[in-house]
Each structure stands twice: as C-alpha cells, then as structure tokens.
Amino acid sequence: MRQKMSCTFCMIANGEIEIKKLYEDKDMIVINDINPQAPIHILVIPKKHIENLLLVEPADVELLGRMLIAASNVAKELSIDKTGYRIVINTNRDAGQTVGHLHVHMLGGRPMKWPPG
Ligand code: AMP
Ligand code: ZN
C-alpha cells in the first residue's frame, strides 16, 4: 500500500494538508515537528506509507539511506552539524511511537543526555 487514507503523514506528504516543507523530493518530505523537543526538531517522512521500521522491505533500503542523508543535509543547512544532532526512529510502544507512519526525527540545538529517558 503506497498511501493510507486515514494517515496524517500520508496526507501531509500528499500535500492534502498544507505545511511548510524544509525539503521535498519524489520520495520524501522534511517538516518541522509540531511539538518540538529541542530548538531544532525536524521529521523526515517517506511519501510511501510504511507503518514502522519493522515493515521496511529490501526495496526500501535506498530510501532509508536517502532519508538519513536528507536529515544530515538539513542539520548542515541549519548549522547544527558541528555542534551535533540526534537521529531517532521510535518503533512501537516502549519507544513511544505515536504516529503509525515511519519517520526519522532529527533533533539538535542543545546538549542531550544519554541514555535517553
Ligand atoms: P513518534 O512519537 O516517534 O511517533 O513521533 C511522532 C511525532 O510527530 C511527534 O514528535 C509529534 O509531535 C509529531 N507530529 C504529529 N503530528 C504532526 C503534524 N501534523 N505535523 C508535524 N508533526 C507532527
Ligand atoms: Zn501514512
């Protein structure tokens, strides 16, 4: 399934919900998180509906790599590449996944703790 009608991130990726995009190509969009957990908190969202990391298929390998590069490119554009940033992919309940459409978080602009809470 490429799109899911009831999925907010499908609607955003389709352009059905108007939102500022920091980057877009044929396979993904990059947007600001609506509830930022750091001064910079962006989401890289594939246009294809993939529920989570567990449902990534071999055919999606290049897409995932390109999503990580896109996140890093935005970090460079926003000048947090030298200070650093964190990439997160929450998967299922214990990780706190709340949206059932795969997305990569990129957070930065402040020091972060490890391990995460
Ligand atoms: P996760 O908890 O990993 O599933 O992350 C979902 C993220 O999507 C959260 O950080 C939310 O703040 C964010 N989010 C949910 N709805 C929207 C939206 N309409 N626009 C931008 N970010 C959103
Ligand atoms: Zn979706």
PDB file of C-alpha atoms and ligand atoms in Angstrom:
ATOM      1  CA  MET A   1       0.000   0.000   0.000  1.00  0.00           C
ATOM      2  CA  ARG A   2       1.504   3.341  -1.030  1.00  0.00           C
ATOM      3  CA  GLN A   3      -0.899   5.616   0.866  1.00  0.00           C
ATOM      4  CA  LYS A   4      -3.312   5.183   3.759  1.00  0.00           C
ATOM      5  CA  MET A   5      -6.372   7.446   3.675  1.00  0.00           C
ATOM      6  CA  SER A   6      -6.642   7.994   7.426  1.00  0.00           C
ATOM      7  CA  CYS A   7      -2.920   8.657   7.939  1.00  0.00           C
ATOM      8  CA  THR A   8      -1.898  12.229   8.815  1.00  0.00           C
ATOM      9  CA  PHE A   9       1.638  11.800   7.492  1.00  0.00           C
ATOM     10  CA  CYS A  10       0.302  10.417   4.181  1.00  0.00           C
ATOM     11  CA  MET A  11      -1.934  13.489   3.925  1.00  0.00           C
ATOM     12  CA  ILE A  12       0.985  15.822   4.703  1.00  0.00           C
ATOM     13  CA  ALA A  13       3.254  14.004   2.240  1.00  0.00           C
ATOM     14  CA  ASN A  14       0.492  14.135  -0.438  1.00  0.00           C
ATOM     15  CA  GLY A  15       0.014  17.847   0.010  1.00  0.00           C
ATOM     16  CA  GLU A  16      -3.572  17.310   1.277  1.00  0.00           C
ATOM     17  CA  ILE A  17      -2.554  19.138   4.461  1.00  0.00           C
ATOM     18  CA  GLU A  18      -0.691  22.400   3.767  1.00  0.00           C
ATOM     19  CA  ILE A  19       2.517  22.619   5.762  1.00  0.00           C
ATOM     20  CA  LYS A  20       5.905  24.284   5.352  1.00  0.00           C
ATOM     21  CA  LYS A  21       8.418  21.837   3.880  1.00  0.00           C
ATOM     22  CA  LEU A  22      12.134  22.220   4.539  1.00  0.00           C
ATOM     23  CA  TYR A  23      12.902  19.730   1.780  1.00  0.00           C
ATOM     24  CA  GLU A  24      10.952  17.618  -0.692  1.00  0.00           C
ATOM     25  CA  ASP A  25      11.748  15.175  -3.438  1.00  0.00           C
ATOM     26  CA  LYS A  26       9.799  12.414  -5.160  1.00  0.00           C
ATOM     27  CA  ASP A  27      10.170  10.045  -2.205  1.00  0.00           C
ATOM     28  CA  MET A  28      10.122  12.121   0.999  1.00  0.00           C
ATOM     29  CA  ILE A  29       9.383  15.387   2.746  1.00  0.00           C
ATOM     30  CA  VAL A  30      11.090  17.141   5.654  1.00  0.00           C
ATOM     31  CA  ILE A  31       8.978  19.238   8.042  1.00  0.00           C
ATOM     32  CA  ASN A  32       9.251  20.829  11.468  1.00  0.00           C
ATOM     33  CA  ASP A  33       7.838  18.739  14.309  1.00  0.00           C
ATOM     34  CA  ILE A  34       4.598  20.280  15.614  1.00  0.00           C
ATOM     35  CA  ASN A  35       5.701  19.665  19.222  1.00  0.00           C
ATOM     36  CA  PRO A  36       9.479  20.269  19.201  1.00  0.00           C
ATOM     37  CA  GLN A  37      11.580  18.590  21.889  1.00  0.00           C
ATOM     38  CA  ALA A  38      14.699  20.633  21.052  1.00  0.00           C
ATOM     39  CA  PRO A  39      15.400  24.021  19.423  1.00  0.00           C
ATOM     40  CA  ILE A  40      15.637  22.110  16.139  1.00  0.00           C
ATOM     41  CA  HIS A  41      13.349  19.111  15.720  1.00  0.00           C
ATOM     42  CA  ILE A  42      12.504  18.011  12.220  1.00  0.00           C
ATOM     43  CA  LEU A  43      10.839  14.927  10.761  1.00  0.00           C
ATOM     44  CA  VAL A  44      11.852  13.140   7.583  1.00  0.00           C
ATOM     45  CA  ILE A  45       8.748  11.393   6.234  1.00  0.00           C
ATOM     46  CA  PRO A  46       8.664   9.000   3.294  1.00  0.00           C
ATOM     47  CA  LYS A  47       5.800   9.509   0.839  1.00  0.00           C
ATOM     48  CA  LYS A  48       5.240   5.755   0.850  1.00  0.00           C
ATOM     49  CA  HIS A  49       3.157   4.539   3.797  1.00  0.00           C
ATOM     50  CA  ILE A  50       5.364   2.228   5.835  1.00  0.00           C
ATOM     51  CA  GLU A  51       3.952   1.587   9.313  1.00  0.00           C
ATOM     52  CA  ASN A  52       7.310   1.412  11.089  1.00  0.00           C
ATOM     53  CA  LEU A  53      10.906   0.206  10.840  1.00  0.00           C
ATOM     54  CA  LEU A  54       9.804  -3.426  11.227  1.00  0.00           C
ATOM     55  CA  LEU A  55       7.923  -3.217   7.932  1.00  0.00           C
ATOM     56  CA  VAL A  56      10.790  -1.841   5.867  1.00  0.00           C
ATOM     57  CA  GLU A  57      11.499  -4.129   2.920  1.00  0.00           C
ATOM     58  CA  PRO A  58      14.713  -4.706   0.960  1.00  0.00           C
ATOM     59  CA  ALA A  59      13.294  -2.456  -1.785  1.00  0.00           C
ATOM     60  CA  ASP A  60      13.204   0.411   0.768  1.00  0.00           C
ATOM     61  CA  VAL A  61      16.892   0.242   1.697  1.00  0.00           C
ATOM     62  CA  GLU A  62      17.941   3.061  -0.606  1.00  0.00           C
ATOM     63  CA  LEU A  63      15.002   5.188   0.558  1.00  0.00           C
ATOM     64  CA  LEU A  64      16.080   4.821   4.183  1.00  0.00           C
ATOM     65  CA  GLY A  65      19.647   5.755   3.380  1.00  0.00           C
ATOM     66  CA  ARG A  66      18.467   8.794   1.472  1.00  0.00           C
ATOM     67  CA  MET A  67      16.240   9.823   4.402  1.00  0.00           C
ATOM     68  CA  LEU A  68      19.266   9.791   6.717  1.00  0.00           C
ATOM     69  CA  ILE A  69      21.269  11.864   4.242  1.00  0.00           C
ATOM     70  CA  ALA A  70      18.352  14.331   3.972  1.00  0.00           C
ATOM     71  CA  ALA A  71      18.287  14.684   7.780  1.00  0.00           C
ATOM     72  CA  SER A  72      22.018  15.375   7.823  1.00  0.00           C
ATOM     73  CA  ASN A  73      21.714  17.874   4.979  1.00  0.00           C
ATOM     74  CA  VAL A  74      19.079  19.809   6.945  1.00  0.00           C
ATOM     75  CA  ALA A  75      21.383  19.729  10.006  1.00  0.00           C
ATOM     76  CA  LYS A  76      24.081  21.328   7.850  1.00  0.00           C
ATOM     77  CA  GLU A  77      21.656  23.908   6.436  1.00  0.00           C
ATOM     78  CA  LEU A  78      20.560  24.837   9.960  1.00  0.00           C
ATOM     79  CA  SER A  79      24.221  24.997  11.105  1.00  0.00           C
ATOM     80  CA  ILE A  80      23.996  22.351  13.825  1.00  0.00           C
ATOM     81  CA  ASP A  81      26.284  19.881  12.084  1.00  0.00           C
ATOM     82  CA  LYS A  82      29.342  20.956  14.092  1.00  0.00           C
ATOM     83  CA  THR A  83      27.573  21.092  17.464  1.00  0.00           C
ATOM     84  CA  GLY A  84      25.774  17.840  16.699  1.00  0.00           C
ATOM     85  CA  TYR A  85      22.364  16.306  16.336  1.00  0.00           C
ATOM     86  CA  ARG A  86      20.498  13.131  17.143  1.00  0.00           C
ATOM     87  CA  ILE A  87      18.631  10.808  14.796  1.00  0.00           C
ATOM     88  CA  VAL A  88      15.752   8.820  16.307  1.00  0.00           C
ATOM     89  CA  ILE A  89      13.330   6.275  14.834  1.00  0.00           C
ATOM     90  CA  ASN A  90      10.796   5.309  17.501  1.00  0.00           C
ATOM     91  CA  THR A  91       9.374   1.854  16.891  1.00  0.00           C
ATOM     92  CA  ASN A  92       6.263   0.599  18.715  1.00  0.00           C
ATOM     93  CA  ARG A  93       5.034   1.245  22.233  1.00  0.00           C
ATOM     94  CA  ASP A  94       8.067   1.167  24.508  1.00  0.00           C
ATOM     95  CA  ALA A  95       9.929   3.553  22.209  1.00  0.00           C
ATOM     96  CA  GLY A  96       6.954   5.923  22.230  1.00  0.00           C
ATOM     97  CA  GLN A  97       5.901   5.672  18.586  1.00  0.00           C
ATOM     98  CA  THR A  98       2.673   7.675  18.312  1.00  0.00           C
ATOM     99  CA  VAL A  99       2.277   8.031  14.539  1.00  0.00           C
ATOM    100  CA  GLY A 100       1.987   4.804  12.545  1.00  0.00           C
ATOM    101  CA  HIS A 101       3.880   6.054   9.504  1.00  0.00           C
ATOM    102  CA  LEU A 102       7.658   5.680   9.528  1.00  0.00           C
ATOM    103  CA  HIS A 103       9.556   8.896  10.230  1.00  0.00           C
ATOM    104  CA  VAL A 104      13.063   9.901  11.193  1.00  0.00           C
ATOM    105  CA  HIS A 105      13.440  12.517  13.914  1.00  0.00           C
ATOM    106  CA  MET A 106      16.439  14.847  13.762  1.00  0.00           C
ATOM    107  CA  LEU A 107      16.962  16.867  16.943  1.00  0.00           C
ATOM    108  CA  GLY A 108      19.618  19.412  17.790  1.00  0.00           C
ATOM    109  CA  GLY A 109      20.447  22.872  19.051  1.00  0.00           C
ATOM    110  CA  ARG A 110      21.021  21.816  22.668  1.00  0.00           C
ATOM    111  CA  PRO A 111      23.125  19.245  24.547  1.00  0.00           C
ATOM    112  CA  MET A 112      21.361  15.911  25.008  1.00  0.00           C
ATOM    113  CA  LYS A 113      21.578  13.205  27.642  1.00  0.00           C
ATOM    114  CA  TRP A 114      22.463   9.582  27.147  1.00  0.00           C
ATOM    115  CA  PRO A 115      20.857   7.171  27.709  1.00  0.00           C
ATOM    116  CA  PRO A 116      17.518   8.711  26.701  1.00  0.00           C
ATOM    117  CA  GLY A 117      14.779   8.507  29.342  1.00  0.00           C
TER     118      GLY A 117
HETATM  119  P1  AMP B   1       6.684   9.393  17.252  1.00  0.00           P
HETATM  120  O1  AMP B   1       6.297   9.603  18.689  1.00  0.00           O
HETATM  121  O2  AMP B   1       8.084   8.922  17.044  1.00  0.00           O
HETATM  122  O3  AMP B   1       5.658   8.575  16.515  1.00  0.00           O
HETATM  123  O4  AMP B   1       6.704  10.843  16.634  1.00  0.00           O
HETATM  124  C1  AMP B   1       5.597  11.464  16.087  1.00  0.00           C
HETATM  125  C2  AMP B   1       5.958  12.920  16.006  1.00  0.00           C
HETATM  126  O5  AMP B   1       5.122  13.531  15.060  1.00  0.00           O
HETATM  127  C3  AMP B   1       5.798  13.672  17.322  1.00  0.00           C
HETATM  128  O6  AMP B   1       7.042  14.257  17.671  1.00  0.00           O
HETATM  129  C4  AMP B   1       4.724  14.700  17.018  1.00  0.00           C
HETATM  130  O7  AMP B   1       4.948  15.900  17.664  1.00  0.00           O
HETATM  131  C5  AMP B   1       4.822  14.819  15.516  1.00  0.00           C
HETATM  132  N1  AMP B   1       3.607  15.215  14.824  1.00  0.00           N
HETATM  133  C6  AMP B   1       2.372  14.667  14.954  1.00  0.00           C
HETATM  134  N2  AMP B   1       1.504  15.266  14.123  1.00  0.00           N
HETATM  135  C7  AMP B   1       2.208  16.203  13.443  1.00  0.00           C
HETATM  136  C8  AMP B   1       1.873  17.161  12.431  1.00  0.00           C
HETATM  137  N3  AMP B   1       0.629  17.282  11.979  1.00  0.00           N
HETATM  138  N4  AMP B   1       2.846  17.966  11.976  1.00  0.00           N
HETATM  139  C9  AMP B   1       4.116  17.864  12.450  1.00  0.00           C
HETATM  140  N5  AMP B   1       4.486  16.980  13.397  1.00  0.00           N
HETATM  141  C10 AMP B   1       3.555  16.167  13.886  1.00  0.00           C
HETATM  142 ZN    ZN B   2       0.889   7.065   6.059  1.00  0.00          ZN
END
